[in-house]
Structures are given as structure tokens and as C-alpha cells.
Rosetta silent file (secondary structure, phi, psi, omega in degrees, C-alpha in Angstrom):
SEQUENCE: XXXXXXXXXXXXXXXXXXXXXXXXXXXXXXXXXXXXXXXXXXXXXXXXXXXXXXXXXXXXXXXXXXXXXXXXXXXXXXXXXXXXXXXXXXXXXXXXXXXXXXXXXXXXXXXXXXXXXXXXXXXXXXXXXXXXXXXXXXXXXXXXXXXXXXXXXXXXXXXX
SCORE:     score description
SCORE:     0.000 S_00000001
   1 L     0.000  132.241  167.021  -55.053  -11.194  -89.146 S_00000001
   2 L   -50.410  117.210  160.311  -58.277  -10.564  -90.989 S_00000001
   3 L   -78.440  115.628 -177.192  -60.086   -7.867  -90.031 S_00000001
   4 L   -74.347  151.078 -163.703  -63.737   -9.137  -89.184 S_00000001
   5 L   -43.503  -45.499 -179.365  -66.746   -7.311  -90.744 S_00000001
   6 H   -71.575   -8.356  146.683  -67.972   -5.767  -87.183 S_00000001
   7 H   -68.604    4.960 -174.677  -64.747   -4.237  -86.812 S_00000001
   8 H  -125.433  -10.965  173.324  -65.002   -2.443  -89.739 S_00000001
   9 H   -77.444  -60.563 -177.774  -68.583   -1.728  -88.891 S_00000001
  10 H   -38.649  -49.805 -168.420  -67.210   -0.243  -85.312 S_00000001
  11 H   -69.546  -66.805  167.949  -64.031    1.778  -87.519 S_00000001
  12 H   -16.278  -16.230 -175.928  -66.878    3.649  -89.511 S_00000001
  13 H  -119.273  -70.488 -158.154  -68.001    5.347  -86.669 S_00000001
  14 H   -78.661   -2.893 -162.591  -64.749    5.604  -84.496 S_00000001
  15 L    80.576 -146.451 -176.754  -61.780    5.923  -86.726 S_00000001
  16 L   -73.170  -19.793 -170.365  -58.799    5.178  -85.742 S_00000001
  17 L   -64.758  159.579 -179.886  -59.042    5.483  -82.148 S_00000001
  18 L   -34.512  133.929  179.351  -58.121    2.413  -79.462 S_00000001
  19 E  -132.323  136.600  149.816  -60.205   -0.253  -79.759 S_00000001
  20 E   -93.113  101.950 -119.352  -59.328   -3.104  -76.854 S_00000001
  21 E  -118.685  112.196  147.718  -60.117   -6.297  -79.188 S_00000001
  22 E   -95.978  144.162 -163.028  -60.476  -10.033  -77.561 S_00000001
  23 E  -113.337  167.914  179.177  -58.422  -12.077  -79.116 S_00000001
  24 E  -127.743  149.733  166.495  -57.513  -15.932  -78.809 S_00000001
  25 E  -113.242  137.744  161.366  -54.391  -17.735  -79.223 S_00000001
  26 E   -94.791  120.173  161.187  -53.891  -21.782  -80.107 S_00000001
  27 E  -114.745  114.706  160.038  -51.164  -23.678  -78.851 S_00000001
  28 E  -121.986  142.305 -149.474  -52.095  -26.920  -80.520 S_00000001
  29 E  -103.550  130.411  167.873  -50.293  -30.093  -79.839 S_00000001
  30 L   -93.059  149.518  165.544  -50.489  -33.100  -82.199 S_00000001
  31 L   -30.077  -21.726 -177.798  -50.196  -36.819  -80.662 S_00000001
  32 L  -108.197   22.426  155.994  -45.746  -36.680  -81.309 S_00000001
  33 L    73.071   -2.092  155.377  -46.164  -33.914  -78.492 S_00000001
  34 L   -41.577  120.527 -159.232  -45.400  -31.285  -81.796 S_00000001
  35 E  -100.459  148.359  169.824  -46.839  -27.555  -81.936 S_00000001
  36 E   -83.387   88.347  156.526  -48.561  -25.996  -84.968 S_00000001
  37 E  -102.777 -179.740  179.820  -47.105  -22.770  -86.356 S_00000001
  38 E  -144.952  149.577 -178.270  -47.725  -20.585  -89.401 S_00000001
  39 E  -101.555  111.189  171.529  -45.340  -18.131  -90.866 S_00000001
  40 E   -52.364  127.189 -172.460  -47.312  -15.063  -91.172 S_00000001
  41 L   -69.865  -20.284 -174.224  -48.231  -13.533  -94.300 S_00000001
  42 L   -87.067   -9.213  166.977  -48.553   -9.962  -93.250 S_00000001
  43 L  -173.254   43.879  132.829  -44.669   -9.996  -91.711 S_00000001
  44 L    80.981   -8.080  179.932  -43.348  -12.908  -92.643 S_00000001
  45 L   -69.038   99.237 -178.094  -42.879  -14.480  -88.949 S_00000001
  46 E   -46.599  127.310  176.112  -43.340  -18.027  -87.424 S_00000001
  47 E  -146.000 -153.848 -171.775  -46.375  -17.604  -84.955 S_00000001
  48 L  -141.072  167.270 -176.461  -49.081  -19.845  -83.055 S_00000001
  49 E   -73.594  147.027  168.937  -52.781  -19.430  -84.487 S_00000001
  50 E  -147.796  138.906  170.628  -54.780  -16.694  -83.972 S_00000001
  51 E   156.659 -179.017 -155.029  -57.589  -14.176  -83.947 S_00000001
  52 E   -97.554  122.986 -157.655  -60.623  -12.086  -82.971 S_00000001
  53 L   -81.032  115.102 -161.621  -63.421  -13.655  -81.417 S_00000001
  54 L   -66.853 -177.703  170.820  -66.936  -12.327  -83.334 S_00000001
  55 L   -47.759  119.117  163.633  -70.106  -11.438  -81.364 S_00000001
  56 L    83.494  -37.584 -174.572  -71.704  -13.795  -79.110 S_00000001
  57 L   -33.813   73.450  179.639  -68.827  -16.299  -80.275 S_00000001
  58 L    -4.822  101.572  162.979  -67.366  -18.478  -77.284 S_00000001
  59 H   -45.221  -35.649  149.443  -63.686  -18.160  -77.246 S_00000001
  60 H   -32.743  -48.996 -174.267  -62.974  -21.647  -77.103 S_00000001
  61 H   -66.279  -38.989 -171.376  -64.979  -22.107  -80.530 S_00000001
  62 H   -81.251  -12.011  167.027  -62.865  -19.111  -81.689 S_00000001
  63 H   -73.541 -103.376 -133.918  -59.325  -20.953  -81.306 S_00000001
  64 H   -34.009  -71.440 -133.774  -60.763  -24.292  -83.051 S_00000001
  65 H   -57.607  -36.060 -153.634  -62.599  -22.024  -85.640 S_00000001
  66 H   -80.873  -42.263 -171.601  -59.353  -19.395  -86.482 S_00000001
  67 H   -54.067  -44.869 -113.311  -57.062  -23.108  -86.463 S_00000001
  68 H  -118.476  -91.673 -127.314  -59.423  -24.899  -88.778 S_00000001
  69 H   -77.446  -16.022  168.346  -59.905  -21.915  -91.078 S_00000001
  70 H   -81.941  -34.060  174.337  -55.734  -20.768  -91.076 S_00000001
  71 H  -148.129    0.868  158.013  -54.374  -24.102  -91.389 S_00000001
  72 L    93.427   35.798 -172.636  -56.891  -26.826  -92.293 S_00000001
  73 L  -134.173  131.977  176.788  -56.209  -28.597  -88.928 S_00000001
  74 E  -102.725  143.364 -164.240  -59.449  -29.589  -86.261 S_00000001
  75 E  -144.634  167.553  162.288  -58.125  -29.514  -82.774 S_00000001
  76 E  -132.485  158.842 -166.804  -60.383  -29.023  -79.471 S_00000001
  77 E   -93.208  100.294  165.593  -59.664  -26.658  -77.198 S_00000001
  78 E   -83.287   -6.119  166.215  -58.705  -28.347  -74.137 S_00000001
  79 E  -154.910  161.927  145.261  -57.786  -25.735  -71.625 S_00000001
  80 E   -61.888   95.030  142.178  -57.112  -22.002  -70.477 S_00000001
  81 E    -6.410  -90.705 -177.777  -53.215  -21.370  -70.492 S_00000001
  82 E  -136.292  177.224  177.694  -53.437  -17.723  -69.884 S_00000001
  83 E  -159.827  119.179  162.021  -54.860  -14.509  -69.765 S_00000001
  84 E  -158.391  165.711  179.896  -53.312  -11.340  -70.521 S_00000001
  85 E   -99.494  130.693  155.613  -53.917   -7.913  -72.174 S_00000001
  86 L   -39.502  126.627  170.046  -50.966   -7.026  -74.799 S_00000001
  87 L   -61.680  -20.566 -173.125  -48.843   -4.632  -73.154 S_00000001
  88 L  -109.407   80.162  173.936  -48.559   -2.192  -76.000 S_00000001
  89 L     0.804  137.387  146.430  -51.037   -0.680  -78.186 S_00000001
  90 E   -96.907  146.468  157.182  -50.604   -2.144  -82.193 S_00000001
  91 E  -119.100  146.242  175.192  -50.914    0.743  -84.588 S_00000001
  92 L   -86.845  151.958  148.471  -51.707   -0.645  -88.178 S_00000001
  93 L   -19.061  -56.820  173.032  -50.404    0.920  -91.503 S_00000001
  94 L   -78.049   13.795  175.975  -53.865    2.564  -91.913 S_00000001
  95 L    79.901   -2.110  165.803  -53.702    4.291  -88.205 S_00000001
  96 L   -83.769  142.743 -156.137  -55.944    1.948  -86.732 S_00000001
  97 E  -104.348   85.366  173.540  -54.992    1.495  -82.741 S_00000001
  98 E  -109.291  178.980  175.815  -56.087   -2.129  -81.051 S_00000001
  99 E  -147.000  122.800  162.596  -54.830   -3.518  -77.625 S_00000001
 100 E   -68.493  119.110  156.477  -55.588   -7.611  -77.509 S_00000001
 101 E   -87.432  120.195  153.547  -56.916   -9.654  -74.061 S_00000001
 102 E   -67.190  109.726  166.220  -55.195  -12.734  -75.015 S_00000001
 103 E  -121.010  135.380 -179.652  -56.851  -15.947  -73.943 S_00000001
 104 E  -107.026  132.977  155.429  -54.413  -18.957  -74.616 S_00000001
 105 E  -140.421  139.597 -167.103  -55.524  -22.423  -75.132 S_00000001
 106 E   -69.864  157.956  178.813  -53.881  -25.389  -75.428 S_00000001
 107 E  -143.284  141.070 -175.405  -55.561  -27.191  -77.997 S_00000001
 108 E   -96.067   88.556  170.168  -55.495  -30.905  -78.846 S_00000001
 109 E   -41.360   90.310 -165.761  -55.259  -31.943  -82.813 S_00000001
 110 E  -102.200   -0.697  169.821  -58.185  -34.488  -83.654 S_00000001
 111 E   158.508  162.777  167.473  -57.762  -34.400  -87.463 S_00000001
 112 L   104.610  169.348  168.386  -57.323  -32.747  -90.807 S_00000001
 113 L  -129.227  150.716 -162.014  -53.716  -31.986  -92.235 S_00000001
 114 L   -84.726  144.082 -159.319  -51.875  -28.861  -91.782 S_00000001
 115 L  -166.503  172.839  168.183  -51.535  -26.746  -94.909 S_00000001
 116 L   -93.658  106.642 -169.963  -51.901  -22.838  -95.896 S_00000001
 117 L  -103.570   12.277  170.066  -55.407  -22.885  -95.657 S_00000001
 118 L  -163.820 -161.432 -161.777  -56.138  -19.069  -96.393 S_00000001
 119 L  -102.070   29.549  147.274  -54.233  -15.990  -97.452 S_00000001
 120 L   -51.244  -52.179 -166.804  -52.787  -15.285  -93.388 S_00000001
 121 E  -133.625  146.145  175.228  -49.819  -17.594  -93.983 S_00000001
 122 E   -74.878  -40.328 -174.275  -46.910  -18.374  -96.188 S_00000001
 123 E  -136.697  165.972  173.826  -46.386  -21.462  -94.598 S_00000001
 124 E  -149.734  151.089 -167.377  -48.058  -24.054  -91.576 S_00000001
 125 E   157.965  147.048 -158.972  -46.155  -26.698  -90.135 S_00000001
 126 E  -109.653  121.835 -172.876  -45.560  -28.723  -87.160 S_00000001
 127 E   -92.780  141.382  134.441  -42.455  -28.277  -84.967 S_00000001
 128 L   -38.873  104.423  161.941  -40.648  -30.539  -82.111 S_00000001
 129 H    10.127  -57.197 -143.490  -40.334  -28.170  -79.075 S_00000001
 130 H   -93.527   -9.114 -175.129  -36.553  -28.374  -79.067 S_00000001
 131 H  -112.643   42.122  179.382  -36.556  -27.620  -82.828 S_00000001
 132 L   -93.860  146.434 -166.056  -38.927  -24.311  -82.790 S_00000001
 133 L   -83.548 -167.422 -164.340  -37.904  -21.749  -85.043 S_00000001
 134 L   -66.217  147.745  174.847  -36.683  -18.342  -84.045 S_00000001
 135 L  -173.252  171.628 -154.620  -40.171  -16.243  -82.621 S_00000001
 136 L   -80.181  163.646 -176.446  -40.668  -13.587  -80.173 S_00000001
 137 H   -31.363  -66.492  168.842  -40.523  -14.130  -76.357 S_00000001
 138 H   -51.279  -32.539 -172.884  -43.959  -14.220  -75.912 S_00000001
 139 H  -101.631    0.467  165.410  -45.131  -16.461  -77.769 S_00000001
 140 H   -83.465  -49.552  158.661  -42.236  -19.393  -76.667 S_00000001
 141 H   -28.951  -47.976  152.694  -43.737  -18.295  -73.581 S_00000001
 142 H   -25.012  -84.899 -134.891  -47.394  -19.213  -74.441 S_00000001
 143 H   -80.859  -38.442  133.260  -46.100  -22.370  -75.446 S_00000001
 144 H    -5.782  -81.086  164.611  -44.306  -23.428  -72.423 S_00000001
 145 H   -42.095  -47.641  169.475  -47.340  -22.861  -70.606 S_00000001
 146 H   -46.789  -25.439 -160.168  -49.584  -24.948  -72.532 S_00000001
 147 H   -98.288    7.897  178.453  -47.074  -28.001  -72.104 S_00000001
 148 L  -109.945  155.055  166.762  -47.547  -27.831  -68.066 S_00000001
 149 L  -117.872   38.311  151.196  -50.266  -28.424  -65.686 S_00000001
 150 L   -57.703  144.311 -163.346  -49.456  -25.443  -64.035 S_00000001
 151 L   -74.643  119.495 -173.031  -52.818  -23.389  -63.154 S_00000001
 152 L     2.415  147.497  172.121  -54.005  -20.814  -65.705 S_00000001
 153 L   -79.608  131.435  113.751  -51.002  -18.067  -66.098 S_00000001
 154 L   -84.169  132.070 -168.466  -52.784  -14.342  -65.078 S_00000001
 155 L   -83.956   94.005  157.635  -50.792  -11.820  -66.134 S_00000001
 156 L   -91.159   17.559  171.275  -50.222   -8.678  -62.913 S_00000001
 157 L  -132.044 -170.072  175.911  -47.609   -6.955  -64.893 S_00000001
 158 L   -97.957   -7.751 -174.995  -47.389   -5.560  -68.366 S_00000001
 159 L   -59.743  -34.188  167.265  -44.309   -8.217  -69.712 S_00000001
 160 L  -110.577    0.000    0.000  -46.279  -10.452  -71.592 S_00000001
């Protein structure tokens, strides 16, 4: 994930110290009921779209925008999933310390074709469900949720 400029305005002053960051996730679904990952460039790992929603920025607009600009594919954000804060601090290579609020949204694919549309990912492509490749808990979680019309997810533990 890119680090955006006001987070690097914000490190100038604080260091390294915790920053709790909101971030958005896309689970977006193409028309063959198919989800859109990208194999990350920074650790090589099949993931769902992502990233940190600038100033004043809607989160809905920041799923479409981080989809669009990661894999060259326009989707709308049709719903709220979930909501949860990472359980775990990340520390970065350089010592900087974020904690995410996750807002998931299912997203709908209206156009464009999926491709490596910036230097985040080695690869983008669109999986069957039953054929998703190996990827951490959480985020098969995510994607479960999206595919239900079960009521937003809130997270009251620390597990996901």
C-alpha cells in the first residue's frame, strides 16, 4: 500500500508512533459471481483491494477509487460488509506503527479490464469462489460476507 502524502505529512511531526489509519477493503464481484484479487507486490500474497481513505474522501469513493487505480477495473460500491479495527498493530520496515478500521464493501464490477494497473501488484485476476487461491483467514472471511445478505458484520472481539 502506498503511503498517501498526508501521512507522510502527519510522520514528520510524529515519527513512528501509532497512528489508527481508516482503511477500506473491496470485495468486488463481476457478473460470473467471480472476486477480484491482486497478488501483492510488497509480499508477494493474493489479497482483495485496498487502501487509505484521504481527507474529506467518502469511503465508498475510496474502494471504487483504490480498485480503479490498482487494477484498472470500475466497480460501485454497493454495500457495507463489515466493520472492524485490525487486531494487531502493523509495524513497517521503517518503524512506522498503524492499526486499520476496516470498512468492507462489496462492490459490483461495471467495466474496465483487470490488469496490474500500478506498482502494488504482481498480478490481478479474477477467481471462482471454490477456486480462490491460498490467503489468510481474514480476508476468505471478508469475502464470505460480501456474498450474503446477512446484515453488516461488527466486529466485538479482536479475531478479525
Amino acid at each position: 500500500m502506498a503511503t498517501p502524502d498526508f501521512i507522510k505529512a502527519v510522520r514528520a511531526s510524529a515519527g513512528h508512533q501509532l497512528l489508527l489509519l481508516p482503511g477500506v477493503t473491496a470485495v468486488v464481484v463481476d457478473d460470473e459471481d467471480r472476486v477480484l484479487l491482486m497478488r501483492r507486490a510488497d509480499d508477494g500474497k493474493w489479497a482483495l483491494v485496498g487502501g487509505i481513505a484521504e481527507p474529506g474522501e467518502q469511503p465508498a469513493v475510496t474502494a471504487v477509487r483504490e480498485v480503479y487505480e490498482e487494477t484498472g477495473v470500475e466497480c460501485v460500491a454497493e454495500r457495507v460488509v463489515m466493520v472492524a479495527a485490525q487486531p494487531e498493530p502493523v509495524t513497517y520496515p521503517n518503524g512506522d506503527q498503524c492499526q486499520y478500521m476496516d470498512i468492507v464493501f462489496r462492490c459490483r464490477a461495471t467495466g474496465g479490464e483487470a490488469r496490474v494497473n500500478d506498482d502494488e501488484a504482481l498480478e490481478v485476476a479474477w477467481f471462482p469462489v471454490d477456486a480462490l487461491p491460498k490467503m489468510h483467514e481474514s480476508l476468505l472471511f471478508r469475502i464470505k460476507q460480501a456474498r450474503t445478505d446477512e446484515p453488516t458484520w461488527f466486529s466485538t472481539t479482536a479475531q478479525q
